[in-house]
mmCIF file of C-alpha atoms and ligand atoms in Angstrom:
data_model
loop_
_atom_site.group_PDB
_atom_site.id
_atom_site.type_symbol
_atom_site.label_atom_id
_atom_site.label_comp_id
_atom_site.label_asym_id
_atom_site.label_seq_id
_atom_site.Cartn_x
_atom_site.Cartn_y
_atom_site.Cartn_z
ATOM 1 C CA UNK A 18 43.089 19.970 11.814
ATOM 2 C CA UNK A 19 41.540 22.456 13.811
ATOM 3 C CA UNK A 20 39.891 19.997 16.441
ATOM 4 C CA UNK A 21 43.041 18.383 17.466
ATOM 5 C CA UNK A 22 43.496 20.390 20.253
ATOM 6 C CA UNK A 23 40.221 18.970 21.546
ATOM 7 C CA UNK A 24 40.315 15.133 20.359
ATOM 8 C CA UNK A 25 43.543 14.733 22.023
ATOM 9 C CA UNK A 26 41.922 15.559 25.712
ATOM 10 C CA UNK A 27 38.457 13.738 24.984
ATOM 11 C CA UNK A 28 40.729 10.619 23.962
ATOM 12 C CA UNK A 29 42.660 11.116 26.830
ATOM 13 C CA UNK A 30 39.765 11.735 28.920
ATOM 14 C CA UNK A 31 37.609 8.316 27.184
ATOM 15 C CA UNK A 32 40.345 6.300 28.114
ATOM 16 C CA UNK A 33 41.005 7.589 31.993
ATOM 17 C CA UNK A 34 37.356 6.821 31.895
ATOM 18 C CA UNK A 35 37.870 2.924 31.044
ATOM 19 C CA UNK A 36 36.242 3.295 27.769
ATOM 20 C CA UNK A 37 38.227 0.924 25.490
ATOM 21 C CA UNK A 38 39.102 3.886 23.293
ATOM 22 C CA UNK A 39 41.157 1.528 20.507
ATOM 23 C CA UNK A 40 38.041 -0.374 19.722
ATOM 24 C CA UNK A 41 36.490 2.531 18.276
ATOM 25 C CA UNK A 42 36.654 2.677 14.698
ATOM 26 C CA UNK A 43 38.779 5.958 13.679
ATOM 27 C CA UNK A 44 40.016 6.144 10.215
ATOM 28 C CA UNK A 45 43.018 8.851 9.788
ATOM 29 C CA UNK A 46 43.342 10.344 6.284
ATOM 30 C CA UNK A 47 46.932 11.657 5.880
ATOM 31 C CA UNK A 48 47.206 15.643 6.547
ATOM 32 C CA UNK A 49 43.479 15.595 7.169
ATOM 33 C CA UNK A 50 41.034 15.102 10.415
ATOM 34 C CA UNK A 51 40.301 12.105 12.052
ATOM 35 C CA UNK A 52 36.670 10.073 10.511
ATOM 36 C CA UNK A 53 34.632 8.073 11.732
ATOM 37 C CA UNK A 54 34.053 4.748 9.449
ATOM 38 C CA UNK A 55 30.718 4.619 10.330
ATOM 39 C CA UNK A 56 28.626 1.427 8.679
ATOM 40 C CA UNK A 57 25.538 2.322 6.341
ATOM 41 C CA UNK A 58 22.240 2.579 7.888
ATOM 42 C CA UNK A 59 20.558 0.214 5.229
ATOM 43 C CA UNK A 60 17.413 1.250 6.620
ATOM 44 C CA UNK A 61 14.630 3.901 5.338
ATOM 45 C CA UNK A 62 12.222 6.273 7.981
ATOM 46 C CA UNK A 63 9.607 4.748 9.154
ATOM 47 C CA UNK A 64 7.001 3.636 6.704
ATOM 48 C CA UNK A 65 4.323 5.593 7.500
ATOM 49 C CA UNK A 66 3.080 9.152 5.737
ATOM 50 C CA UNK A 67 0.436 10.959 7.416
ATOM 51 C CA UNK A 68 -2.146 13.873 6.852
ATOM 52 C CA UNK A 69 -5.208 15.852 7.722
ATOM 53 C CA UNK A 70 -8.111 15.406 5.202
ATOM 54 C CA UNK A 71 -10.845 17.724 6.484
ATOM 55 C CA UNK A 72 -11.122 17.077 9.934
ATOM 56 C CA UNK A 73 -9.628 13.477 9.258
ATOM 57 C CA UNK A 74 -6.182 11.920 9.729
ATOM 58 C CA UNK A 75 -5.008 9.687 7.438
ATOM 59 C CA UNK A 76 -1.899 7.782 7.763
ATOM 60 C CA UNK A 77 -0.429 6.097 5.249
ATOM 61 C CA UNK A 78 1.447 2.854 6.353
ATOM 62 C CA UNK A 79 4.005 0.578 3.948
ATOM 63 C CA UNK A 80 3.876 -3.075 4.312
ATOM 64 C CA UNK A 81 7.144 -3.029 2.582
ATOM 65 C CA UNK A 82 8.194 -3.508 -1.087
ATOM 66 C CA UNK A 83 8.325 -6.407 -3.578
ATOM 67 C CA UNK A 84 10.108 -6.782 -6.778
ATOM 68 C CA UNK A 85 7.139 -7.434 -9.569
ATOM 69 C CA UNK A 86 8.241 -8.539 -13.355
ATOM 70 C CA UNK A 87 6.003 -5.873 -14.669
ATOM 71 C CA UNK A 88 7.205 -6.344 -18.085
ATOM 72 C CA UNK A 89 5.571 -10.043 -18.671
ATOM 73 C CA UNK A 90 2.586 -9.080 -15.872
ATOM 74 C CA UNK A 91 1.386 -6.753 -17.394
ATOM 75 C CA UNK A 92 -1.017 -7.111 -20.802
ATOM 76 C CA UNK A 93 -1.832 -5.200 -23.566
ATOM 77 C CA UNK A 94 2.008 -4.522 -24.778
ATOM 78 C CA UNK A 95 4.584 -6.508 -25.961
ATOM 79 C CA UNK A 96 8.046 -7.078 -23.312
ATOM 80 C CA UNK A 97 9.710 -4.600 -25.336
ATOM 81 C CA UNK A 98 7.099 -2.022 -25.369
ATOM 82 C CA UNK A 99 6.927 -2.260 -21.509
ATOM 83 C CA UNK A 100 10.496 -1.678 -21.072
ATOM 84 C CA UNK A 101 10.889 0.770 -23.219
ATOM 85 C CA UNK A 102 8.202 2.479 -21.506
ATOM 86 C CA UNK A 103 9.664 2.463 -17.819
ATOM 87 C CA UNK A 104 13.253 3.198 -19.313
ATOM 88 C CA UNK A 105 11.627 6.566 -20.046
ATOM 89 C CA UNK A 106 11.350 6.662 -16.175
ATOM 90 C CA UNK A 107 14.518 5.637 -15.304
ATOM 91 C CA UNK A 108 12.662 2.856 -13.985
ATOM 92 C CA UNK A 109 13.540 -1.223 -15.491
ATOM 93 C CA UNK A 110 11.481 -4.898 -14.662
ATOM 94 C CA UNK A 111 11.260 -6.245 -12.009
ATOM 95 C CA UNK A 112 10.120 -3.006 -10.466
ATOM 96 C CA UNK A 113 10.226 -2.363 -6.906
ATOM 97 C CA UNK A 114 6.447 -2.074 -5.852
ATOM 98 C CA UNK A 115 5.485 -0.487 -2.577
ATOM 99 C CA UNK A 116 2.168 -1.976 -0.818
ATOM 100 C CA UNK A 117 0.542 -0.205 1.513
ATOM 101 C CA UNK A 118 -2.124 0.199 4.059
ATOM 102 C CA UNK A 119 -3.932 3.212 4.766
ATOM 103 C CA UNK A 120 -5.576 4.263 8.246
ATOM 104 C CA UNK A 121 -8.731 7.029 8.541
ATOM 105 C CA UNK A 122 -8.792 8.480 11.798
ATOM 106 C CA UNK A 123 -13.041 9.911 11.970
ATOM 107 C CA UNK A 124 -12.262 10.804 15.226
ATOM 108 C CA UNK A 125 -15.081 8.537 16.066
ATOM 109 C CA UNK A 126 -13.501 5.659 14.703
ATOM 110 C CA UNK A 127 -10.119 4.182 13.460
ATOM 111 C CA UNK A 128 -10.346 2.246 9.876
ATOM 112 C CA UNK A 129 -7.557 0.209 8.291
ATOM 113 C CA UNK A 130 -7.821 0.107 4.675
ATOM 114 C CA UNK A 131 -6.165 -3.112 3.249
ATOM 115 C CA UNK A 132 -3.887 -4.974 5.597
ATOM 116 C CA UNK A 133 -0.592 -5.798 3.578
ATOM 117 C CA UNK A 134 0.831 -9.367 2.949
ATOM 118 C CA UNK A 135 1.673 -10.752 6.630
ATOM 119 C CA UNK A 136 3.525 -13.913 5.653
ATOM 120 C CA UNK A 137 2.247 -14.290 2.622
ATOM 121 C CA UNK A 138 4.390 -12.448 -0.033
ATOM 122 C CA UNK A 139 8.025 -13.232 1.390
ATOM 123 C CA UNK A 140 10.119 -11.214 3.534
ATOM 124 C CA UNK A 141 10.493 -7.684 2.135
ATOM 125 C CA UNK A 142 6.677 -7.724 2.830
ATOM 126 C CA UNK A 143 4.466 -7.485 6.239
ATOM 127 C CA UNK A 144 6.097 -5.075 7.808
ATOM 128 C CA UNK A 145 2.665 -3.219 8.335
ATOM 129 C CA UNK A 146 2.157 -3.603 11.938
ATOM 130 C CA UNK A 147 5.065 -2.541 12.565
ATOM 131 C CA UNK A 148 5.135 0.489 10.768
ATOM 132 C CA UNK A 149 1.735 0.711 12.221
ATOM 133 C CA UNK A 150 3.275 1.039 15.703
ATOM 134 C CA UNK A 151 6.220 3.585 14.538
ATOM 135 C CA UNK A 152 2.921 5.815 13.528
ATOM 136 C CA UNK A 153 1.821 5.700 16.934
ATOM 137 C CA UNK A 154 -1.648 3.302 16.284
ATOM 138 C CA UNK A 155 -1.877 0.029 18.302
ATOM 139 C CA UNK A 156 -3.260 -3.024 16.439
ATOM 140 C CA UNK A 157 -5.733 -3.153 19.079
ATOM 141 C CA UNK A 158 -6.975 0.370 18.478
ATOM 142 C CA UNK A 159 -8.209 -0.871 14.854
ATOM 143 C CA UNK A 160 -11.908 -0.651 14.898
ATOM 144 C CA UNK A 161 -12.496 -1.292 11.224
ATOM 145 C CA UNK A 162 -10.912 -3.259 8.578
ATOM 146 C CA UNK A 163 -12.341 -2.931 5.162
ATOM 147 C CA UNK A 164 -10.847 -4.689 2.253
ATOM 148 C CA UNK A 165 -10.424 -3.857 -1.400
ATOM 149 C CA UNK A 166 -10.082 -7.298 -2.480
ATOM 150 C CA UNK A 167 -8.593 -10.349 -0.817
ATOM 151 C CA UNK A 168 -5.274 -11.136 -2.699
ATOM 152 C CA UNK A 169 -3.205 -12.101 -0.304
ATOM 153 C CA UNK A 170 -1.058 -8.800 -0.796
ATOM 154 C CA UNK A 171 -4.213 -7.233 1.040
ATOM 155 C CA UNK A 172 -5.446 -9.432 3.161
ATOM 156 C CA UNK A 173 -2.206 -11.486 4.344
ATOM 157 C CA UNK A 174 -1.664 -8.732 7.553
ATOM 158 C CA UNK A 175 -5.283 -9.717 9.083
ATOM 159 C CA UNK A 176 -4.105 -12.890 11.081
ATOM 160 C CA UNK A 177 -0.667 -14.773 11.449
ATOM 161 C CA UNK A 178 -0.785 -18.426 12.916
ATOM 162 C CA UNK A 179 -4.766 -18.227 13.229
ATOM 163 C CA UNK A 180 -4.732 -15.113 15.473
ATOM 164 C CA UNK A 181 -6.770 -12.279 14.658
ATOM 165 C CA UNK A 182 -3.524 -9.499 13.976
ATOM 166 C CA UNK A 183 -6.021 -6.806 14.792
ATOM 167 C CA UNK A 184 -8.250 -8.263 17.673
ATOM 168 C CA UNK A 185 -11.048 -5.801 17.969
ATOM 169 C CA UNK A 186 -11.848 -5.224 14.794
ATOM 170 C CA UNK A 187 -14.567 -6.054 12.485
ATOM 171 C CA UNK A 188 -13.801 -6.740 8.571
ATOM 172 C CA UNK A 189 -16.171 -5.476 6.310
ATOM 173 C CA UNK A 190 -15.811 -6.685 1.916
ATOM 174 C CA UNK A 191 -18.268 -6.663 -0.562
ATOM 175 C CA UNK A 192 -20.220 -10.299 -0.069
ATOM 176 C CA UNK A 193 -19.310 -11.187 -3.790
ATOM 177 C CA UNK A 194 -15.240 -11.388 -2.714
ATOM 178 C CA UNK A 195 -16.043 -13.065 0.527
ATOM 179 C CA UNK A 196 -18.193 -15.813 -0.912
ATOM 180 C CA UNK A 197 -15.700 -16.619 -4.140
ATOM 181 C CA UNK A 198 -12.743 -16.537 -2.034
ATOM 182 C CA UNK A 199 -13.807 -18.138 1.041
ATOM 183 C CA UNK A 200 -15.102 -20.609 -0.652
ATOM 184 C CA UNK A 201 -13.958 -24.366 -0.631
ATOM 185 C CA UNK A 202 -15.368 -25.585 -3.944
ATOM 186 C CA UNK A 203 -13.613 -22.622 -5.505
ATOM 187 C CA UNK A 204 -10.433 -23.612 -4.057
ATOM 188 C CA UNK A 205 -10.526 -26.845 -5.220
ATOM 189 C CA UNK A 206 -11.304 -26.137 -8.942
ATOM 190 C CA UNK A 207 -9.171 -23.247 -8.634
ATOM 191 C CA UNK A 208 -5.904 -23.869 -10.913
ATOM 192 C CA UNK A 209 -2.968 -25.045 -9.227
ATOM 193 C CA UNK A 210 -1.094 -21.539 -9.202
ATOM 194 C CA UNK A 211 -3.904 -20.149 -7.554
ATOM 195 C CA UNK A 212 -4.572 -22.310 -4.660
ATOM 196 C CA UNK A 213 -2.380 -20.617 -2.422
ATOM 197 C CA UNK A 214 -4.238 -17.516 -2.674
ATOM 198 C CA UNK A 215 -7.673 -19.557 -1.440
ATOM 199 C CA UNK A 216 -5.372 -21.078 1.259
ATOM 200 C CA UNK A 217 -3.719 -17.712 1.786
ATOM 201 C CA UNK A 218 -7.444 -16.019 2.695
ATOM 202 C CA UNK A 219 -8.700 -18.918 4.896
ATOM 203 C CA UNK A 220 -5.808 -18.536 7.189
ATOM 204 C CA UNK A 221 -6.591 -14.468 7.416
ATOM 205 C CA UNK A 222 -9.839 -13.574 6.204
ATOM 206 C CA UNK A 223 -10.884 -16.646 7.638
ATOM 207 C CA UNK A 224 -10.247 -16.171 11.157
ATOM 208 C CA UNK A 225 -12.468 -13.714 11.468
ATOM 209 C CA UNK A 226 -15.129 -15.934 9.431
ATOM 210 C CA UNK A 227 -15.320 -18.270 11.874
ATOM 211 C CA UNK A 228 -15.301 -15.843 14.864
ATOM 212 C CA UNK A 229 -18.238 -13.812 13.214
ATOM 213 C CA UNK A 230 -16.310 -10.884 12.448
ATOM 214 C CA UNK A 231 -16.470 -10.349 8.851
ATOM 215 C CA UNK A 232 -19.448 -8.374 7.824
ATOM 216 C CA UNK A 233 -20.382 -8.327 4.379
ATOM 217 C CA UNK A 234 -21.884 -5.573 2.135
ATOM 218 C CA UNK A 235 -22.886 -5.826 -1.540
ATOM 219 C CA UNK A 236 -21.983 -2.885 -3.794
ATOM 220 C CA UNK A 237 -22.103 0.863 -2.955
ATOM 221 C CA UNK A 238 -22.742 0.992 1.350
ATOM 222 C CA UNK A 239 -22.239 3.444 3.581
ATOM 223 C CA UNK A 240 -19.568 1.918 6.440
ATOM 224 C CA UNK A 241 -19.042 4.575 8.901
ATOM 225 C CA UNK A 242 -19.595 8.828 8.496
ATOM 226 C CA UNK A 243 -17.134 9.876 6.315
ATOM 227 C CA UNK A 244 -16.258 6.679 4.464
ATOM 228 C CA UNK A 245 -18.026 4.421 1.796
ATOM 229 C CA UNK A 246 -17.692 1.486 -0.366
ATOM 230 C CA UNK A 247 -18.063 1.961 -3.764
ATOM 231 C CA UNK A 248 -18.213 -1.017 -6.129
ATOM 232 C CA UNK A 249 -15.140 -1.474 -8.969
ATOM 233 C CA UNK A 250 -15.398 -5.386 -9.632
ATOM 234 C CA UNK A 251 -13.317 -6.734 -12.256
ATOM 235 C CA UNK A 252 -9.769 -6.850 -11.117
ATOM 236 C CA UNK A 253 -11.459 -9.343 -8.841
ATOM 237 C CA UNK A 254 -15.360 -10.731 -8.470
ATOM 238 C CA UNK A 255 -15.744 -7.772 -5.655
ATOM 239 C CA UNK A 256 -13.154 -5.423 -5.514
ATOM 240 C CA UNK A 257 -14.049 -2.032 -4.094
ATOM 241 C CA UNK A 258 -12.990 1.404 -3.589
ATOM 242 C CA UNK A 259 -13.679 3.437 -0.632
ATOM 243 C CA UNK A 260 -14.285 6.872 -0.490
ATOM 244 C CA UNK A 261 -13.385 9.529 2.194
ATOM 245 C CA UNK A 262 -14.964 12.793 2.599
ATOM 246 C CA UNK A 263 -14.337 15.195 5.158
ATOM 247 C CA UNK A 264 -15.010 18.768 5.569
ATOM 248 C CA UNK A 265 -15.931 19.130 1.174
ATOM 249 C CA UNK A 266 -12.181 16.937 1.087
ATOM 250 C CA UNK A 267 -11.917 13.946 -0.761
ATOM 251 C CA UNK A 268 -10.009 10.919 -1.529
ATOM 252 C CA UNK A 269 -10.247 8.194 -2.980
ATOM 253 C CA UNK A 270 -8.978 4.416 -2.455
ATOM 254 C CA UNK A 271 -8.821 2.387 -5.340
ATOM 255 C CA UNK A 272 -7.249 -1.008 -4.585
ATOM 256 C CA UNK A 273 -5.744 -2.619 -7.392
ATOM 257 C CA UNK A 274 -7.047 -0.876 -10.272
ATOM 258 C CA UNK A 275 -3.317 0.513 -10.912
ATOM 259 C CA UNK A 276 -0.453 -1.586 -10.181
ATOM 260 C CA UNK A 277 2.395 0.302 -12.355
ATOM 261 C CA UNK A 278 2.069 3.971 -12.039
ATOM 262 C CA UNK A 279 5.072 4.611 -14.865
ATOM 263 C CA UNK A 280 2.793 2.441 -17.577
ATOM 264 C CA UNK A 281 -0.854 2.787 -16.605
ATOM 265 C CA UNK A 282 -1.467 6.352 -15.866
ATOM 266 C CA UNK A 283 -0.426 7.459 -19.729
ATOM 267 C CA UNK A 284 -1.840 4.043 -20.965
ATOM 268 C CA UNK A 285 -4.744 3.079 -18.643
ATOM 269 C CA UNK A 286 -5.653 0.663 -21.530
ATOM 270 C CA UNK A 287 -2.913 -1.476 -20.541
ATOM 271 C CA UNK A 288 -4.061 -4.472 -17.631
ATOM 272 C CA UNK A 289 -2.527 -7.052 -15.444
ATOM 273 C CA UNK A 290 -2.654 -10.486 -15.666
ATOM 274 C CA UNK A 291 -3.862 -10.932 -11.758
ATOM 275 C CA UNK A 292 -7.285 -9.637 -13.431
ATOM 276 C CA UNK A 293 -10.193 -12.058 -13.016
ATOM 277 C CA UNK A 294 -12.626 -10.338 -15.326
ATOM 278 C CA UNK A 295 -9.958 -7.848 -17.987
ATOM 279 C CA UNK A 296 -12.473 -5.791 -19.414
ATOM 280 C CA UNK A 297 -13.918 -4.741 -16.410
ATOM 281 C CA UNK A 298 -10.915 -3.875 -14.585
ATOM 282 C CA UNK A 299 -9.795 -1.632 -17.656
ATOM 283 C CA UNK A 300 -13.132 -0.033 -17.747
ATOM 284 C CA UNK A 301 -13.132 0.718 -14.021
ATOM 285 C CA UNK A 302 -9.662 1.774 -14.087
ATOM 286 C CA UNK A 303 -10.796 4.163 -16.693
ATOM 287 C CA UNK A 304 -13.867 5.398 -15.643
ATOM 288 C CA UNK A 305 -12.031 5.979 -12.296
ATOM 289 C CA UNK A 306 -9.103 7.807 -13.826
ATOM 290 C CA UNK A 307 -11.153 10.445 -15.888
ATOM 291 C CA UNK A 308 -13.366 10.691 -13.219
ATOM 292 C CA UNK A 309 -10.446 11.785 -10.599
ATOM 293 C CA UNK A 310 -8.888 13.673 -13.524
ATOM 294 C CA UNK A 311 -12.065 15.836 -13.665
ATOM 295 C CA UNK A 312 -12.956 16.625 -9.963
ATOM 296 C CA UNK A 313 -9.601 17.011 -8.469
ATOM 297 C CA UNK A 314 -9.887 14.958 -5.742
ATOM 298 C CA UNK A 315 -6.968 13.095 -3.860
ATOM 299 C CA UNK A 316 -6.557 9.209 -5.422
ATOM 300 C CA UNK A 317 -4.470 6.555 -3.388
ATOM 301 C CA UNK A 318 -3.404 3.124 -4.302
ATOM 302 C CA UNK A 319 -1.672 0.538 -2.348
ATOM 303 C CA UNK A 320 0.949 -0.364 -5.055
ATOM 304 C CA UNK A 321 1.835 3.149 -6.288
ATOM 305 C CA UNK A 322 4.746 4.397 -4.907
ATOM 306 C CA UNK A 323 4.872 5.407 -1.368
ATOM 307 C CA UNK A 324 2.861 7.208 0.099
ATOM 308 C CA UNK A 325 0.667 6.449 -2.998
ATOM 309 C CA UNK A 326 -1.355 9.585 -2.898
ATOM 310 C CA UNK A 327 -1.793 12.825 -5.455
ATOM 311 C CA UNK A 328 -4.279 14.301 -8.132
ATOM 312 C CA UNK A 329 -4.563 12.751 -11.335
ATOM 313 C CA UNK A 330 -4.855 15.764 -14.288
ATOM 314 C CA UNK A 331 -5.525 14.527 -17.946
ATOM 315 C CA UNK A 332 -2.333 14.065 -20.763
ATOM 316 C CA UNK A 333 -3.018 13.414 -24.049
ATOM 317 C CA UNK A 334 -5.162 9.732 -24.180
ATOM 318 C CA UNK A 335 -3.928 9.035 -20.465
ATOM 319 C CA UNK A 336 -3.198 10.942 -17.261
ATOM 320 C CA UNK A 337 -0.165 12.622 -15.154
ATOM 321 C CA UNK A 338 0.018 11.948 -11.526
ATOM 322 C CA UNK A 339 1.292 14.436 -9.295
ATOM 323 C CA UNK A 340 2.222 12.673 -5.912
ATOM 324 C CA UNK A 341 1.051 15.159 -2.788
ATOM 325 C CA UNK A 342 3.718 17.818 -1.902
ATOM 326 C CA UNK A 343 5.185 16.582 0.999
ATOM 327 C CA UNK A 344 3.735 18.282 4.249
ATOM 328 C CA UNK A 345 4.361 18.445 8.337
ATOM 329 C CA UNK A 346 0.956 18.506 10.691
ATOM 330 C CA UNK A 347 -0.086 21.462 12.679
HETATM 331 ZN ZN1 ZN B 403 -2.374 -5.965 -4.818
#
């Protein structure tokens, strides 16, 4: 009530103005002020987190979400035992999964980790350039692309209608991922589910094939100062982490050795049926856990939730993640 004296004269003065002043949407509540019926947003910030590691900046960019039926994806427990599990975190099947991106400024170079899904994972997806933009990067500022693995939830933002999405980069995998997924006798044995995903690579990975931009490595290489593959096959026949170190700071990428943070942090024995090789992903996601667990570095994954990054500290048989405390740059 007490700004009535002044809406009156701003209507008054919005409509001397020629403002069509009755088009406005103004709810009045009986005895009370005058409210705006403004429509919802229905939009987040940004996707993009970002901070200093050592003397490096890291910025963590969504591709978007998807909506994954955990409770039959994942192996090891029954349906039940799955949802009884994420009830415990207020959480329920299909779960909301973020996927993200992460770019390592060396200051000498700019590295995209993992490129999102592009086309390939329906609409709530590829939003990474985008949010790549919002951040402030250019696509054209990429120098480096290295790839955990090439599912197409990874590799999907490296080219749309055969253009390179990232023109002056090179892609670096591990040769064993390149070879089995680029491969055309692979993709024709592969089983029918899976023949998108071969299909899905040769329109991304592929582009940069054929213009001699994908560099190979095999197991643990040094890319740039700062930043190095490490090997973690089993999810799939080359998967890697990579591993950043400034300034006695770590952290560490891991792909897809965790897709359901709620479930396979207290129960890393528990696996995913996108697994090529199960007992090797379980044993890398384990080795990696207790290994993170023990030196207190940073670990990041592309489908934990956003931004994906905290210390892992050891709980009972499995682990507690504490996601980083959120923090401004100076
Ligand atoms: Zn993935």
């Amino acid at each position: 009530m007490k700004f009535e004296g002044l809406l009156v004269p701003a209507r008054a003065a919005l409509i001397a103005a020629g403002f069509a002043v009755a088009a406005i949407s103004v709810a009045t509540i009986p005895g009370g002020d005058a409210l705006a019926a403004a429509p919802m947003a229905k939009t987040n910030a940004p996707g993009f987190y970002r901070f200093m590691l050592g003397d490096f900046e890291v910025t963590v960019i969504s591709d978007g979400t998807v909506e994954l039926p955990v409770d039959t994806l994942l192996k090891g427990k029954t349906k039940e035992q799955i949802d009884e599990i994420l009830a415990k975190s207020y959480l329920k099947s299909p779960l909301e999964t973020s996927v993200d991106g992460f770019v390592i400024n060396t200051g000498s170079k700019l590295v995209l980790i993992d490129t999102g899904a592009g086309t390939l994972f329906g609409p709530t997806l590829g939003k990474l350039l985008a949010n790549l933009k919002a951040s402030g990067y250019q696509p054209e500022q990429i120098d480096e692309i290295y790839i955990t693995h090439m599912h197409p939830d990874h590799v999907g933002g490296l080219a749309s209608d055969g253009k390179a999405a990232f023109p002056n980069a090179v892609v670096r995998a591990d040769k064993r991922e390149a070879d089995y997924w680029l491969s055309d006798e692979n993709a024709q044995k592969a089983a029918a589910d899976m023949k998108g995903f071969f299909q899905g690579v040769k329109a991304t990975a592929g582009v940069y094939a054929a213009a001699g931009k994908l560099k190979t490595f095999t197991g643990n290489t040094d890319l740039v100062p700062g930043v190095k593959a490490v090997s973690s096959v089993g999810h799939t026949p080359g998967h890697t982490t990579y591993v950043v170190e400034s300034q006695g700071q770590k952290l560490v990428l891991v792909g897809d050795l965790i897709h359901v943070a709620a479930v396979q942090f207290p129960d890393p024995t528990v696996t995913i049926g996108f697994d090529s090789d199960t007992k090797m992903a379980e044993g890398e996601r384990e080795k990696q856990f207790a290994d993170a667990a023990k030196s207190g570095y940073l670990l990041g994954a592309a489908h934990l939730p956003f931004p994906g990054i905290g210390h892992l500290v050891a709980d009972g048989k499995g682990y507690r993640f504490l996601p980083v405390n959120y923090a401004q740059i100076h």
